[in-house]
Amino acid sequence: MPDKATIRERIEKLREEIRYHEYRYYVLDSPEISDAEFDQLMRELEKLEEEYPELRTPDSPTQRVGGEPLDAFEKIEHSVPMLSLSNAFNEGELRDFVERVYRLAGRRDLDFLVEHKIDGLTAVLRYEEGVLTLAATRGNGIVGEVVTENIRTIRSVPLRLPEPLTMEVRGEVYISKRDFQRINEERLEQGEEPFANPRNAAAGSVRQLDPRVAASRSLSMQVYDLVNLEGREIRTDREALELLQSLGFKVNWYRSCRNVDELIEVCNEWTIKRDDLLFEIDGLVIKVNDLALREQMGTTAKSPRWAIAYKFPAQQKTSIVKDIVITVGRTGALTPTAILEPVHIAGSTISRATLHNEDEIRRKDVRIGDHVLVQKAGDVIPEIVKVIKEKRDGSEQVFQMPERCPVCGAEAIREEGEAVIRCSNVAGCPAQLREGILHFISRDAMNIEGVGPALVDQLLEKGLLKDYADLYALKEEDLLPLERMGKKSAANVLRAIEASKDRPLHNLIFALGIRHVGAGVARVLAGAYKSIDELARVSREDLEAIDEIGPAIAGSIVNFFREERNLRVIEKLRGHGVKMSAEGEGEAAALLEGIAGKRFVFTGTLQNFTRTEASEKVLAAGGKVSSAVSKNTDYLVAGEGGGSKLDKARELGVTILTEEEFLELFK
Ligand code: IVH
């Protein structure tokens, strides 16, 4: 039995390590260890805290999602009111602002900071002696709501600081564009109303009464302001941001400018570059850097005189709905799409917008002939924001969802509790077949390069594909008569199809096209069941016992393997020699002691293999490979002529192996 002091030490050590890796992952976006290794650390800590509950502290990384659901949020008055910003919509207004600042300051040699204006929800964090004690929303600027439990679930927010500081930190809580899309897809699937924009999604998540729901929303927070810092003097905004950065916060992007021309340049730059960001920004905030000067300039009732928000031109335009068409997807879902009078928005021409499903059309009341406001944000699919009803002249036509599949004519059915209408002809609808095959060959599925939609369409037309398994029956003489198909391209196509027979199990599971089973769920399933046959036999209950699998997914999997038709296709795949198990896929069996979990770096020229081959050997045995030596490196393998990496390894005391010693590890 280890004594209490040893346990306490181990717990503290684990917490420190976990905090560091959370910081690498969530703040720097640059993890040093795998998710599995991270989970392992977390599990060890959880176990110790369970055994020794008296050593559990609220700032432990295990305690992010702890609180019970609330009945309502408490209100709190802000220690310093959270003001709004006045806006500048163009260059002229920006120049006016800068001139006003110069006048109020009585000088023109000033430093400005420019920052992203993230389209999220403003929040304030209170730290007392280095511990996060309170988090609140902005509310009306005077009074906000206490949302501490929910903010604690955001992993880029430190629960404890490396220094015992007392202060308040302000910033934006937001959801990435990608997570926003994912959440909305889930909501639509469940017949719920989608969030109008990432800001609403963030607000909806922060204001969840159940912290577990908030935790599931992948929120992030970037900070840009520091107030009420005790016991330390800060003179500029830049100093504040640097301090926050050093304390482990994810700090807003910022840049210094010395004059209005530089400011305008930065604004123009981000007007274009904003699309490349993973999160939505709706403008930039321009602030005077010097804090004493800010004090001198003061505020109006609503906003500070030393700052302004530069707002980007809208990414919305008006257009006209010329038609509404239906596309049929892989699972038979009938999706309505609006055909628009083409408009240019943010660098692209928009001529279609998704309407998602019947409920969406009704909710927005979109009719053919309507004038509509269209929005494009980043790389998301264009959407109709709203109908401009004032422009109606009575000639607009209400759209009715078809009662039959527009492709095969079979009955279209809306199942209870579903928002989607589906073509009922699962076995025979050409559209479902086509989309199913395109899914099967796609990258995360069987990844058959060289076979694309054009080729699939020709093969379908010739009647050569009745299901995706027929791909494996194709012969040269089937391909040669097709357009643009010579002997060489035919050989390439056949080789690519052949190569796909050996894909890992999770690719195959995803490729089957089971409803609700995306690439991520497929990986989970492949980890839990080692073959298609095992998966085909599993019960709903067993599936639901897996964390990531809910009732909808479980039901869908079980139903899939009950369908005679699906089983026949699987037998066909097997008959063609497609690998049906996780056999030979690394994992536990191949893990080698001395290699698993260890981090390798290679330098110089190896005699027995290329560096790529050596790396693959390490990875297959459960090890990791990096390109640079750091304190986390376990081994540097040195071939002929290694240079600076050797010096670095010696300096850090990393074990250096010759090629022979390296090979020895695999014996
Ligand atoms: S500074 C006194 N910097 O935008 C106001 N605000 O429309 C000082 N916001 O309520 C705020 N990004 O919550 C500042 N980089 C940024 C910001 C930012 C977003 C919010 C802020 C403010 C609102 C004004």
XYZ file of C-alpha atoms and ligand atoms in Angstrom, residues 83-85 115-118 122 138 172 224-225 252 285 287 304 306, ligand 1:
41
model
C -20.186 48.078 -22.602
C -21.025 47.779 -26.292
C -18.892 49.035 -29.128
C -8.391 42.015 -32.845
C -10.873 39.544 -34.263
C -14.461 40.201 -33.329
C -15.621 36.639 -32.854
C -19.459 37.421 -24.382
C -22.712 39.557 -20.502
C -16.048 35.268 -26.415
C -9.277 39.655 -25.027
C -9.621 41.675 -21.865
C -7.716 36.416 -29.395
C -12.169 45.462 -32.986
C -8.550 49.694 -29.663
C -15.846 53.420 -24.913
C -11.137 54.424 -27.398
S -13.451 44.835 -26.362
C -16.038 48.045 -23.739
N -12.722 43.051 -28.048
O -18.437 42.709 -29.010
C -16.108 47.029 -24.757
N -15.023 43.184 -27.518
O -20.391 44.622 -30.052
C -14.793 46.383 -24.872
N -16.430 41.520 -28.630
O -19.744 43.650 -25.958
C -14.950 45.164 -25.653
N -14.784 40.535 -29.727
O -18.326 41.624 -25.911
C -13.759 43.587 -27.403
N -11.900 41.477 -29.499
C -12.926 42.015 -28.862
C -14.251 41.546 -29.015
C -15.281 42.164 -28.315
C -16.096 40.541 -29.499
C -17.795 41.825 -28.150
C -17.824 42.501 -26.817
C -18.770 43.669 -26.950
C -19.384 43.449 -28.268
C -19.661 44.766 -28.903
